[in-house]
Short mmCIF file of C-alpha atoms in Angstrom, two decimals:
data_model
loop_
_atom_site.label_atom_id
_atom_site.label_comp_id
_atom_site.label_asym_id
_atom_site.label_seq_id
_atom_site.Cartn_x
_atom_site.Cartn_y
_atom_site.Cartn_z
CA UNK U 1153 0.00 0.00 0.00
CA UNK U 1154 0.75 3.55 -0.30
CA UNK U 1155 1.73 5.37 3.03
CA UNK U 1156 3.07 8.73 4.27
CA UNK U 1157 3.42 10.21 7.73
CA UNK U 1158 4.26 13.82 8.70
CA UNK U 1159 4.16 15.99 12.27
CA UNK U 1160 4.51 19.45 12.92
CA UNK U 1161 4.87 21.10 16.15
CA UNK U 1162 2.47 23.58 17.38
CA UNK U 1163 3.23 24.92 20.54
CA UNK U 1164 5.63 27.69 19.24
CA UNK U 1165 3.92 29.19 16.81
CA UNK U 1166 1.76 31.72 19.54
CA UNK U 1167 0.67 32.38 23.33
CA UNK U 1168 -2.30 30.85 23.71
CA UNK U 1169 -5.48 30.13 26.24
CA UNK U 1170 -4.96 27.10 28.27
CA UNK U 1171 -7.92 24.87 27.35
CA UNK U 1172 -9.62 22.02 29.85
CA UNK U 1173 -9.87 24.06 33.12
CA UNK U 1174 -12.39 26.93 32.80
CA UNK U 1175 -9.72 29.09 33.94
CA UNK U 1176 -8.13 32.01 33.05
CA UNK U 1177 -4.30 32.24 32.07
CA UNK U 1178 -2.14 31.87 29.04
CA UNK U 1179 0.82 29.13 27.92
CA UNK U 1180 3.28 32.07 28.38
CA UNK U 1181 2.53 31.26 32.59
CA UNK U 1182 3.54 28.02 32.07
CA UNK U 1183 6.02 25.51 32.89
CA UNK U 1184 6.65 23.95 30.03
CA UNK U 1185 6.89 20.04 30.17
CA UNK U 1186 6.36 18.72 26.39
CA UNK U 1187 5.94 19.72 22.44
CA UNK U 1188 2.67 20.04 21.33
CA UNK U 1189 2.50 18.08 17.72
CA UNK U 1190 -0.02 17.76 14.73
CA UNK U 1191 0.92 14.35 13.34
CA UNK U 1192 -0.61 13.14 10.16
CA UNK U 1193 -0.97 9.83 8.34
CA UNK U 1194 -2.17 9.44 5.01
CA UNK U 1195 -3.09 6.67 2.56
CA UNK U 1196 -3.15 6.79 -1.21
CA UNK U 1197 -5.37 4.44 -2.52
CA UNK U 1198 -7.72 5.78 -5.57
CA UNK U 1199 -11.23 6.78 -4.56
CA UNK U 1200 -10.84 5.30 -0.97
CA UNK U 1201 -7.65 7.67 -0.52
CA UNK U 1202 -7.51 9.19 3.60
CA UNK U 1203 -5.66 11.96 5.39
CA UNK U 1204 -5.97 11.38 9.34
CA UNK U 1205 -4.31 14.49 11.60
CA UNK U 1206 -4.52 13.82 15.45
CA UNK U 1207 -3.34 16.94 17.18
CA UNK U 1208 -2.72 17.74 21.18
CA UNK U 1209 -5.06 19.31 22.14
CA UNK U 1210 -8.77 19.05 24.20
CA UNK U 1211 -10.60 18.71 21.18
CA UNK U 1212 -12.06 20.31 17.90
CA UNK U 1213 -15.18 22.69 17.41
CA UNK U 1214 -16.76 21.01 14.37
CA UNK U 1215 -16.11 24.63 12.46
CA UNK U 1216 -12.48 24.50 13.30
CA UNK U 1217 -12.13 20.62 11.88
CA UNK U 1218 -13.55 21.81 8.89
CA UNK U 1219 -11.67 24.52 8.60
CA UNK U 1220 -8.40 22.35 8.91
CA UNK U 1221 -10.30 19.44 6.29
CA UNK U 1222 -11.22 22.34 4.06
CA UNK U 1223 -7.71 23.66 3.38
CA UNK U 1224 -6.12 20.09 3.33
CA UNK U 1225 -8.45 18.98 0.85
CA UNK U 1226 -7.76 21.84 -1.30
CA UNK U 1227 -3.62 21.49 -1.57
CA UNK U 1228 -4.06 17.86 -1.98
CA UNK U 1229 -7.15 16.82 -4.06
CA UNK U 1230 -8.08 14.28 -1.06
CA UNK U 1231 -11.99 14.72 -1.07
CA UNK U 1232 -13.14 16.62 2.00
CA UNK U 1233 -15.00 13.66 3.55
CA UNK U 1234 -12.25 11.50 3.72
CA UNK U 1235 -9.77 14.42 6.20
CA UNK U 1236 -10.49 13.30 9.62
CA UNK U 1237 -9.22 15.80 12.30
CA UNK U 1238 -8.73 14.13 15.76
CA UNK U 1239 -7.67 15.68 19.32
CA UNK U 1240 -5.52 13.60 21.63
CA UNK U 1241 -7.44 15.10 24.65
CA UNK U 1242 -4.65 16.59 26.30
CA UNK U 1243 -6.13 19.22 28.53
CA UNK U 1244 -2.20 21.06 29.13
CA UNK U 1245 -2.64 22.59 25.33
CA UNK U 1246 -4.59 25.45 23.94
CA UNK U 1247 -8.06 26.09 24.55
CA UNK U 1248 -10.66 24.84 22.07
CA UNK U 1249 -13.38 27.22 20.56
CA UNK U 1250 -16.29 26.40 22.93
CA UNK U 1251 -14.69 26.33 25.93
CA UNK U 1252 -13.84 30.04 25.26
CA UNK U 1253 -16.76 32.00 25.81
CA UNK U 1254 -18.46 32.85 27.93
CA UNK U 1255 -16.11 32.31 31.00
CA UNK U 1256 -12.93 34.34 29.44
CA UNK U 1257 -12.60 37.96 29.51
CA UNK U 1258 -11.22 38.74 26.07
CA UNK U 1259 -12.58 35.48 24.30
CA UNK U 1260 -9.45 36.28 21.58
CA UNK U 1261 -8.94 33.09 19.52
CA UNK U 1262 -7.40 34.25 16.52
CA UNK U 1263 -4.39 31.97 17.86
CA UNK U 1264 -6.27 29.39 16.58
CA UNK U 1265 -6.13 30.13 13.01
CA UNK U 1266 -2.12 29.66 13.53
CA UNK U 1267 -2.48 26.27 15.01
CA UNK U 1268 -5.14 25.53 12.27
CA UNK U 1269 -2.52 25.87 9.66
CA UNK U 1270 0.25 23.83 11.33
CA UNK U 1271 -2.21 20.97 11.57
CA UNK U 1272 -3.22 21.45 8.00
CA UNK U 1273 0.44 21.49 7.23
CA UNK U 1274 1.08 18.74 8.64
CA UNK U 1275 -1.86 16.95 6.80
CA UNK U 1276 -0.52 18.25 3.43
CA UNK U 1277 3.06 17.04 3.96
CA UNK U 1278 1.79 13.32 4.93
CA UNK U 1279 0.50 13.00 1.31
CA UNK U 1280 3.79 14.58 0.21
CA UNK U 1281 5.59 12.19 1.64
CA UNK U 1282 3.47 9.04 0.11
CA UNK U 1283 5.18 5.75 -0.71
CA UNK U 1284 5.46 1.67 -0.89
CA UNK U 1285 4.65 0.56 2.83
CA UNK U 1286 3.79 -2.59 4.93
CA UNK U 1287 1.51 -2.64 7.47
CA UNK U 1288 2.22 -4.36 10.91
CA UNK U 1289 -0.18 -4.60 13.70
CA UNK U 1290 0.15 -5.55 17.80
CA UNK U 1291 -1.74 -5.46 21.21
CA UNK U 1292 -1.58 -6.00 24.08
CA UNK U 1293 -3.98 -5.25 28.03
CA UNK U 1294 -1.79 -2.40 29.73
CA UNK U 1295 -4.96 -2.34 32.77
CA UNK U 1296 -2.14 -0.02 34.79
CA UNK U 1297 -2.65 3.18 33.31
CA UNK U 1298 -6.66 3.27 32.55
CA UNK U 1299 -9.20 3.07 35.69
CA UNK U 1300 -12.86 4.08 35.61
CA UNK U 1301 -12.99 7.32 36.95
CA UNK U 1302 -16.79 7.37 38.15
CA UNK U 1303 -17.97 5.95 41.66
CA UNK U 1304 -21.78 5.55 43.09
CA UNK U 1305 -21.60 7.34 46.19
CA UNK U 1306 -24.30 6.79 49.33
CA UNK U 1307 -26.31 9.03 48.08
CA UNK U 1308 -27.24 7.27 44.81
CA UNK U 1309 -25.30 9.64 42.57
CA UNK U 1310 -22.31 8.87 41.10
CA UNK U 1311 -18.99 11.20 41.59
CA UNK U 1312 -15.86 11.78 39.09
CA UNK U 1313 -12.69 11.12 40.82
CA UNK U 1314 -13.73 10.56 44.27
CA UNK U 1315 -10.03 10.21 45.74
CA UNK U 1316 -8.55 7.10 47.38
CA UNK U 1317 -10.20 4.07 48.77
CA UNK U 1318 -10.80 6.02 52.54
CA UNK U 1319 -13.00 8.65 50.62
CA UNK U 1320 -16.07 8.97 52.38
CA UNK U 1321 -19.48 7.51 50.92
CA UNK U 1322 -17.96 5.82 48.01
CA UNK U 1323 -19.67 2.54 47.46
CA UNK U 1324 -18.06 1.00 44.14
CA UNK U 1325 -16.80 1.76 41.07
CA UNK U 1326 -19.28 2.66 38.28
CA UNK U 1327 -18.38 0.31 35.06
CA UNK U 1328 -15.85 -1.28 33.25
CA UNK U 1329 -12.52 -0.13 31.75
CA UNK U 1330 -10.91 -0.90 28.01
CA UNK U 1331 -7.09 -1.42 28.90
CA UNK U 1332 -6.49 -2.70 25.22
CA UNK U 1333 -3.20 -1.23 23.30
CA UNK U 1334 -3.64 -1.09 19.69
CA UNK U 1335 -0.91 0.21 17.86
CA UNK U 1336 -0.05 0.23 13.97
CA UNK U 1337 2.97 0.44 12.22
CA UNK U 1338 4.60 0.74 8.66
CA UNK U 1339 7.96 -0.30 6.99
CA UNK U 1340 9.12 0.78 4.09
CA UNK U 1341 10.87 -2.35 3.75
CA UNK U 1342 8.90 -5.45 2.61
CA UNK U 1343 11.06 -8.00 4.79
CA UNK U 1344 12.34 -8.05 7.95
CA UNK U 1345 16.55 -6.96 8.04
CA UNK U 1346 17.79 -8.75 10.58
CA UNK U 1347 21.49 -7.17 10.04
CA UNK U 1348 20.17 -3.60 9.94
CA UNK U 1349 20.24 -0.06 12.24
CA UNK U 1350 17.45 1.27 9.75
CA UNK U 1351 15.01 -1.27 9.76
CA UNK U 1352 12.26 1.46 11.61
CA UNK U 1353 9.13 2.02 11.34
CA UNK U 1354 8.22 5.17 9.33
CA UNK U 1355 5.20 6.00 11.28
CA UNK U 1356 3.36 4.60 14.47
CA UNK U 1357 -0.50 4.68 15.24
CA UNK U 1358 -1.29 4.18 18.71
CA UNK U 1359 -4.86 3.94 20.61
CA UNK U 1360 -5.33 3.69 23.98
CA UNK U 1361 -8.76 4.63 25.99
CA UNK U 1362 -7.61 7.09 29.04
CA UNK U 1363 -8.36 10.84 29.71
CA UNK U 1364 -4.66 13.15 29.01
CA UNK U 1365 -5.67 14.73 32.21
CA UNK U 1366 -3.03 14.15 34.24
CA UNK U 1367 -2.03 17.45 35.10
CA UNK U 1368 -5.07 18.66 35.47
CA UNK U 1369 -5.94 22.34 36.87
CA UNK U 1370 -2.31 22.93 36.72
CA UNK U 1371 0.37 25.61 34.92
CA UNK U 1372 1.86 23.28 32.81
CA UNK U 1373 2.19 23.15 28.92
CA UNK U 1374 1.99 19.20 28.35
CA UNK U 1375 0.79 17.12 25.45
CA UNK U 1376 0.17 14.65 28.68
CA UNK U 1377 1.05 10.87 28.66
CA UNK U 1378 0.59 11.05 24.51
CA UNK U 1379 3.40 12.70 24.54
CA UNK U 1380 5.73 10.93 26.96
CA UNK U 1381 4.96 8.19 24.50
CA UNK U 1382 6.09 10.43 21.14
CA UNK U 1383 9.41 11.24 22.97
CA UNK U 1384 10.23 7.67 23.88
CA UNK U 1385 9.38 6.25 20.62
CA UNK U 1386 11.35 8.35 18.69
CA UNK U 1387 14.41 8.41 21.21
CA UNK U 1388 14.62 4.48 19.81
CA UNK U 1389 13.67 5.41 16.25
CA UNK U 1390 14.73 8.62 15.78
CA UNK U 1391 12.37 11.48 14.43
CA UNK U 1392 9.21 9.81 13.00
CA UNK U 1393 5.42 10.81 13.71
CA UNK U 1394 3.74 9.41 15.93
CA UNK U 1395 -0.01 9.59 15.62
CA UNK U 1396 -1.80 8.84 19.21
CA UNK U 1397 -5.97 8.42 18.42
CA UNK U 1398 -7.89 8.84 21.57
CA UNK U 1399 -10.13 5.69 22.34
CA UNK U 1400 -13.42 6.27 24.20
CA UNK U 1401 -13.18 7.08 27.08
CA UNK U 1402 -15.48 9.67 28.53
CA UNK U 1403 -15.53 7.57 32.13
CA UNK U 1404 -11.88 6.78 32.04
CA UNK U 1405 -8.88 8.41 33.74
CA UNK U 1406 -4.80 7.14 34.30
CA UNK U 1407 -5.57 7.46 38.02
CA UNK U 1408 -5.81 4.98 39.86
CA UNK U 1409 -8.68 5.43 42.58
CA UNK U 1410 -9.62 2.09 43.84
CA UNK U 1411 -5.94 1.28 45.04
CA UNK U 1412 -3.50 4.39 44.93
CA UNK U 1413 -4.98 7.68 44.19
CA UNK U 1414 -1.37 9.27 43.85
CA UNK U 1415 -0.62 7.08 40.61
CA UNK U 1416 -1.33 8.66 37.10
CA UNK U 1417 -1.56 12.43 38.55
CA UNK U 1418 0.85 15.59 37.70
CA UNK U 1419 3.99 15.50 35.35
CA UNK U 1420 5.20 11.81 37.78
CA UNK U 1421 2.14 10.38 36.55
CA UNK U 1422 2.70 12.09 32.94
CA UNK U 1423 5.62 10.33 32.72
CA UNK U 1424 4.72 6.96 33.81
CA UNK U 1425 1.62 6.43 32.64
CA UNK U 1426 3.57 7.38 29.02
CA UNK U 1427 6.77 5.18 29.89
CA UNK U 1428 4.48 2.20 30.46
CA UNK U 1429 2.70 2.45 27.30
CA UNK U 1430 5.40 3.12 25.40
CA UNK U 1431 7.26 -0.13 26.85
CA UNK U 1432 4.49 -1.92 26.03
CA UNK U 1433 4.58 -0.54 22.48
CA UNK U 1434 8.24 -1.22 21.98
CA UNK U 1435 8.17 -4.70 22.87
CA UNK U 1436 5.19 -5.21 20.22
CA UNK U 1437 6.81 -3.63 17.68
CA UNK U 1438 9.87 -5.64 18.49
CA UNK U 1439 8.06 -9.12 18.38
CA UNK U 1440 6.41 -8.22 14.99
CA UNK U 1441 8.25 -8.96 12.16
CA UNK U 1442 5.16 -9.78 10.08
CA UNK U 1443 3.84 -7.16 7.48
CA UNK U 1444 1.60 -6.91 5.31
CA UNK U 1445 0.68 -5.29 1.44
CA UNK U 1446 -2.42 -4.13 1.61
CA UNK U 1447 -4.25 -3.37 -1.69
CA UNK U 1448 -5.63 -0.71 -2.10
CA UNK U 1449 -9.33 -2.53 -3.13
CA UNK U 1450 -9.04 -3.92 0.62
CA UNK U 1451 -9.00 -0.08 1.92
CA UNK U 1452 -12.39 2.22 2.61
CA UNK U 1453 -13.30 5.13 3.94
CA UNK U 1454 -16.24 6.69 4.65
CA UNK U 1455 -18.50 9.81 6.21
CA UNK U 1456 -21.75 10.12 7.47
CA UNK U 1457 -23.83 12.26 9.62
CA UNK U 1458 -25.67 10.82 13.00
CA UNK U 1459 -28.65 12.35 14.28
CA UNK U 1460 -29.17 12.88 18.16
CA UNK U 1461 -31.38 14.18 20.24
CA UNK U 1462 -30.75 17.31 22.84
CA UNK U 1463 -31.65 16.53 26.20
CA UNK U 1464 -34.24 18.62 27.70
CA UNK U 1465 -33.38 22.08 29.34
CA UNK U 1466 -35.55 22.47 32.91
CA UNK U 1467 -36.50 25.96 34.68
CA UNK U 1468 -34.28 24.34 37.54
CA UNK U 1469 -31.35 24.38 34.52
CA UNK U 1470 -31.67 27.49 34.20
CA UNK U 1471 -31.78 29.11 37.68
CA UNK U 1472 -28.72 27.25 38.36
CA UNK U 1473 -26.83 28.65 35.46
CA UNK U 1474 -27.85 31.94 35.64
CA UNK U 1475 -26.75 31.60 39.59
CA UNK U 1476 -23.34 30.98 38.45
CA UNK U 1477 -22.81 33.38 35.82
CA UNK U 1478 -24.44 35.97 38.69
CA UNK U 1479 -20.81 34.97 40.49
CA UNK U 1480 -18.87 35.40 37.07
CA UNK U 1481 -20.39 38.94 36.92
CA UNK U 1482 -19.55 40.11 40.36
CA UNK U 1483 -16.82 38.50 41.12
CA UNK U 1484 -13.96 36.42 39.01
CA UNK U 1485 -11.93 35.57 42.12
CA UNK U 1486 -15.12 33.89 43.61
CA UNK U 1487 -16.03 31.87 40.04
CA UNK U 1488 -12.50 30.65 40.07
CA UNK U 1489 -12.72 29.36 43.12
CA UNK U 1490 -16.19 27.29 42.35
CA UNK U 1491 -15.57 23.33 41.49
CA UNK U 1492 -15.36 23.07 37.91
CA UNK U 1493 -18.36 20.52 38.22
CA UNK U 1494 -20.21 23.48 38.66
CA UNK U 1495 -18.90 25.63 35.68
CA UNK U 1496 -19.16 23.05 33.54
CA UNK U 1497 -22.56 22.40 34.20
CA UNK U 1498 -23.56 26.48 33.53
CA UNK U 1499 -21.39 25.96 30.39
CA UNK U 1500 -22.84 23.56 28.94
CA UNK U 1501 -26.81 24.38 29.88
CA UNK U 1502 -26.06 28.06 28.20
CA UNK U 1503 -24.62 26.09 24.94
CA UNK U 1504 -27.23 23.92 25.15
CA UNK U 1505 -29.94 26.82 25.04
CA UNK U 1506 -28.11 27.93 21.58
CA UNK U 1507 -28.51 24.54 20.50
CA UNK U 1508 -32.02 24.42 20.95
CA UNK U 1509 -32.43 27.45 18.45
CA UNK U 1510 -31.87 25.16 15.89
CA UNK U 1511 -34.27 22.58 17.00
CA UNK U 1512 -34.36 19.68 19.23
CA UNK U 1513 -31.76 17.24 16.91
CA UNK U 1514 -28.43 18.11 16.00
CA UNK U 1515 -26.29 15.77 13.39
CA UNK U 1516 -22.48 15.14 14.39
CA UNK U 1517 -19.98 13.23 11.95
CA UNK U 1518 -19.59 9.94 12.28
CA UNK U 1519 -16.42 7.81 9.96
CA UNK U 1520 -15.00 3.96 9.58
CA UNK U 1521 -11.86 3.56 7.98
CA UNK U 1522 -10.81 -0.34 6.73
CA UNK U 1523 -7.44 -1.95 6.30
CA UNK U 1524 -7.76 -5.15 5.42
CA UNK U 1525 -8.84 -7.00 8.69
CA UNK U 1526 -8.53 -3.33 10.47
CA UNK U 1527 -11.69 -1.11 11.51
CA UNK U 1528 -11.20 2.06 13.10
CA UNK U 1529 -14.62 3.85 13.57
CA UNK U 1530 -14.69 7.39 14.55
CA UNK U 1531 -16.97 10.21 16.47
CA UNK U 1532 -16.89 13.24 18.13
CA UNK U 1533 -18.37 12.70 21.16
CA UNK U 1534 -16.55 11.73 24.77
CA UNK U 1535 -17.87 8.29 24.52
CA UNK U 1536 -18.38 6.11 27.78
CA UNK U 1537 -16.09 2.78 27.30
CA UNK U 1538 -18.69 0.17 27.75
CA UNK U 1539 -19.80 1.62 23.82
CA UNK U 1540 -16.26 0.33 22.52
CA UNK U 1541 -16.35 -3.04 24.25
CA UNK U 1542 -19.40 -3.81 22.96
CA UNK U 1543 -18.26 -2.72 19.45
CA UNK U 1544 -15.49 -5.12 20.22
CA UNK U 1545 -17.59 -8.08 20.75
CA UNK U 1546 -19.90 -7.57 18.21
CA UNK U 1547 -17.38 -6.71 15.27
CA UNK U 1548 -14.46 -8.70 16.55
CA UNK U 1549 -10.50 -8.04 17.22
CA UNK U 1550 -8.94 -5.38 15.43
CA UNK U 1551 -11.50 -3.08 15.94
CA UNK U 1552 -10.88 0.67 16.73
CA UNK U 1553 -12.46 3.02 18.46
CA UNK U 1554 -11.59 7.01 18.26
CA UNK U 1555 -13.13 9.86 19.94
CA UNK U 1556 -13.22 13.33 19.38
CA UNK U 1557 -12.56 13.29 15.42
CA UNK U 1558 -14.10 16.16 13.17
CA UNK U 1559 -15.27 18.05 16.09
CA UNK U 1560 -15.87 17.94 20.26
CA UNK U 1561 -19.33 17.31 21.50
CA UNK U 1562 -18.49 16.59 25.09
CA UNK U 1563 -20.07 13.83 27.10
CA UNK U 1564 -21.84 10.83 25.88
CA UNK U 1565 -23.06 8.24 29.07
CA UNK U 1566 -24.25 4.79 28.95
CA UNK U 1567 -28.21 4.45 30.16
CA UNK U 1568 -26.77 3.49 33.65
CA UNK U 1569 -25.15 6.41 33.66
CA UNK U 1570 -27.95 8.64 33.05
CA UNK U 1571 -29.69 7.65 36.06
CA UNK U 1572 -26.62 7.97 38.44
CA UNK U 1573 -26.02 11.09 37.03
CA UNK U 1574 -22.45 13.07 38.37
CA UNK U 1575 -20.27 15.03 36.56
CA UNK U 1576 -20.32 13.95 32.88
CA UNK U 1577 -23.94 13.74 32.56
CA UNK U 1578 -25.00 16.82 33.94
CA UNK U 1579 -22.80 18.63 31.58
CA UNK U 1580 -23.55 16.54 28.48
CA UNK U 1581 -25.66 17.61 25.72
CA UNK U 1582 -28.19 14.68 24.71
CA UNK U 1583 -30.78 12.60 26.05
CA UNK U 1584 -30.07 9.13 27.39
CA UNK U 1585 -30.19 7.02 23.95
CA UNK U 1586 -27.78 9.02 22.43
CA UNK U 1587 -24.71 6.63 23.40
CA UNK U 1588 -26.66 3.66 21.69
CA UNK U 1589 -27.36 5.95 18.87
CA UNK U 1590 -24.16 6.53 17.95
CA UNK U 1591 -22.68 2.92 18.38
CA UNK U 1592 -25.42 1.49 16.48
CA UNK U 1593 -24.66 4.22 13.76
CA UNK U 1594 -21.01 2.99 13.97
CA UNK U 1595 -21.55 -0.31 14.00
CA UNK U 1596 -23.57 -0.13 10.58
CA UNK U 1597 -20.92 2.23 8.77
CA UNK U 1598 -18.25 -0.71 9.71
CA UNK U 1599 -20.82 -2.94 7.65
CA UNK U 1600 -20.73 -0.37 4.21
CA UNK U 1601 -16.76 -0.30 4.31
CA UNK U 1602 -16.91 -4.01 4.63
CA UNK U 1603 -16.97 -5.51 8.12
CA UNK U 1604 -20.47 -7.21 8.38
CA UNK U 1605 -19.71 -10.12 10.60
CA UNK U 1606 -23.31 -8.59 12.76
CA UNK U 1607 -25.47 -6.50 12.18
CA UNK U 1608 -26.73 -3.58 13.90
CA UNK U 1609 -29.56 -4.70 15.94
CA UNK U 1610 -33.03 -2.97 15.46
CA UNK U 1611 -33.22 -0.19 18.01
CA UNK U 1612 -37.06 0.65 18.82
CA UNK U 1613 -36.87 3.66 21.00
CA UNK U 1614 -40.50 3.53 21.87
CA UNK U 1615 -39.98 -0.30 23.41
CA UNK U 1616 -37.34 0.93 25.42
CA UNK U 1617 -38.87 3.33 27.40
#
């Protein structure tokens, strides 16, 4: 097959809002930890031909993605459909377009159009740099680094990140995790060498399903664990891209609550959680020495819109909002100091209001890319992980799941979720099928690019209730 990889850093192009925190301060009051990258992979391969660009950062507006798809398309002659535009999720990188208003004084984003070109660059030189490759593929459970994040307290309600095991009034642990390691690889070299330095890969992919969060709240400019993974790869293989695609994992975190709440958090959990991974990566890599020619009749792509439904907005919404903007008006010290729970929350009702202008549905981008025996199916939501393992078990191994890709629509919770409520829910933006929505969307896009082994099942909505 034909193959390309390209990354371009980021971070140095501007100052720039702080994104993840609802806070107020700029990269230039930072400690600076890590590079912030655009890395891009592309595939030549007729009418099913792809750029992918995954870039460290929260996540995408939909209008930004397009933006960034919109000017690729246009210096390569890659139809627009077939750019996908993926955040890593790191919160220590620049502030994404909805996050902006209406808790930042200024609201100035025109950083963003710099950043928007970098990661178009970087798209643009991946199809430059297009050639004969072999695919190679390895995983492998790395449950250290990836812990459900969301507890049912006494009270009924479920709480994000609820400390250690002595924290008072936690009961259990929510759900599941997904500790699986994908990664993919090319060679530009059809055989294994055993005799040579330069047998490398040219490019990695790499999915994993756990928030870059690790240095939460804090001054530091940090493409998070992602990154720790970038620098360790390349410190073996020298300068090649390395393209990390977020799994789902709305409900998921690197710390670890039920046994240590100290591992996975700040720049010593940054660089753990990201040393472990990338072990684990090295080693498959290094027991690989299969690869593959793909054809380029054995590779799809394909985009489609999904259609969900807004969750209701109550009077007691509202109130609540309006009570915390009340504090953002009088006084900024004071909305600082609220729990971002809370901001969040007011965020996301007052975006939620706008949606409604538009009616009660709103369609998001959905895409499934196939290589040969390899599905990876892509959304833009923060998708809970139970979604992806059921995707797993109903489309078999090799399947991959990516988040946040051609936009950022926060929060999607399983139905068990819903009725615990905490954190992630409340500051969501659709009603409680939307999860099952958008897997069984998924699920039959894998089937048009040529993964039918099931079905999607027939979802009634009215039987469910």
């Amino acid at each position: 097959m034909k193959t390309g990889f390209a990354q371009v850093r980021t971070d140095d192009c501007c100052d720039f809002e702080m994104g993840g925190t609802f806070t107020n301060y700029l990269a230039s009051s930072c400690v600076f930890h890590s590079p912030l990258y655009a890395s891009a992979w592309a595939v030549s391969a007729g009418e099913n031909s792809f750029i992918w660009v995954s870039s460290d950062l929260a996540r995408f507006a939909e209008s930004d993605a397009d933006l960034i798809r919109q000017e690729i398309a246009e210096k390569t002659g890659v139809p627009f459909d077939h750019i996908l535009c993926s955040a890593t999720h790191a919160h220590a990188g620049p502030t994404a377009r909805p996050s902006i208003s209406p808790y930042f004084e200024h609201g100035d984003l025109s950083y963003f159009a710099r950043f928007g070109a970098r990661i178009a660059e970087a798209g643009v030189k991946a199809w430059e740099n297009v050639g004969d490759a072999y695919l190679s593929y390895g995983r492998a459970d790395e449950p250290k680094c990836v812990h459900n994040r969301r507890y049912i307290m006494e009270t009924g309600e479920s709480m994000m990140e609820p400390g250690g095991p002595e924290f008072p009034g936690r009961l259990m642990k929510e759900g599941p995790e997904d500790p699986e390691l994908q990664v993919i690889w090319f060679m530009r070299d059809k055989n294994y060498n055993y005799n040579s330095t330069e047998d490398k890969p040219i490019g990695v992919i790499v999915n994993y399903s756990s928030h870059a969060s690790e240095v939460y709240g804090e001054k530091w400019v940090s493409a998070g664990f992602p990154g720790v993974i970038r620098r360790n790869l390349q410190a073996v293989y020298g300068d090649i891209p390395v393209l990390y695609l977020q799994g789902f994992c709305g409900n998921l975190t690197p710390r670890d609550h039920e046994h240590d709440n100290t591992w996975g958090h700040y720049i010593d959990g940054t660089e753990r959680i990201g040393t472990v991974l990338s072990g684990d990566i090295l080693r498959l890599i290094a027991l690989e020495r299969k690869r593959k020619d793909v054809p380029a009749d054995e590779i799809r792509i394909r985009t489609e819109k999904c259609r969900l439904s807004l969750r209701e907005v109550t009077e007691a919404d509202r109130k609540e909002s309006d009570r915390i903007f009340g504090i953002l008006a009088k006084d900024r010290a004071a909305f600082d100091a609220l729990d971002v729970k809370e901001k969040a929350y007011a965020n996301k009702i007052k975006n939620l209001e706008k949606k409604w202008l538009n009616g009660p549905t709103e369609d998001v981008p959905i895409s499934a890319v196939r290589l040969d025996d390899i599905i990876l199916l892509a959304h833009p939501a923060e998708l809970f992980c139970e979604y992806q393992l059921d995707m797993k078990k109903r489309l078999g191994p090799k399947t991959v799941g990516v988040e946040l890709t051609n936009g950022g629509i926060c929060y999607v919770g399983t139905k068990q979720a819903y009725l615990h409520k905490g954190y992630e829910i409340n500051s969501g933006f659709y009603d409680y099928y939307a999860g099952e929505v958008i897997e069984e969307s998924l699920i039959k896009l894998a089937a048009k690019v040529g993964r039918p082994e099931l079905p999607a099942k027939p979802y009634d909505e009215a039987a469910d209730r």
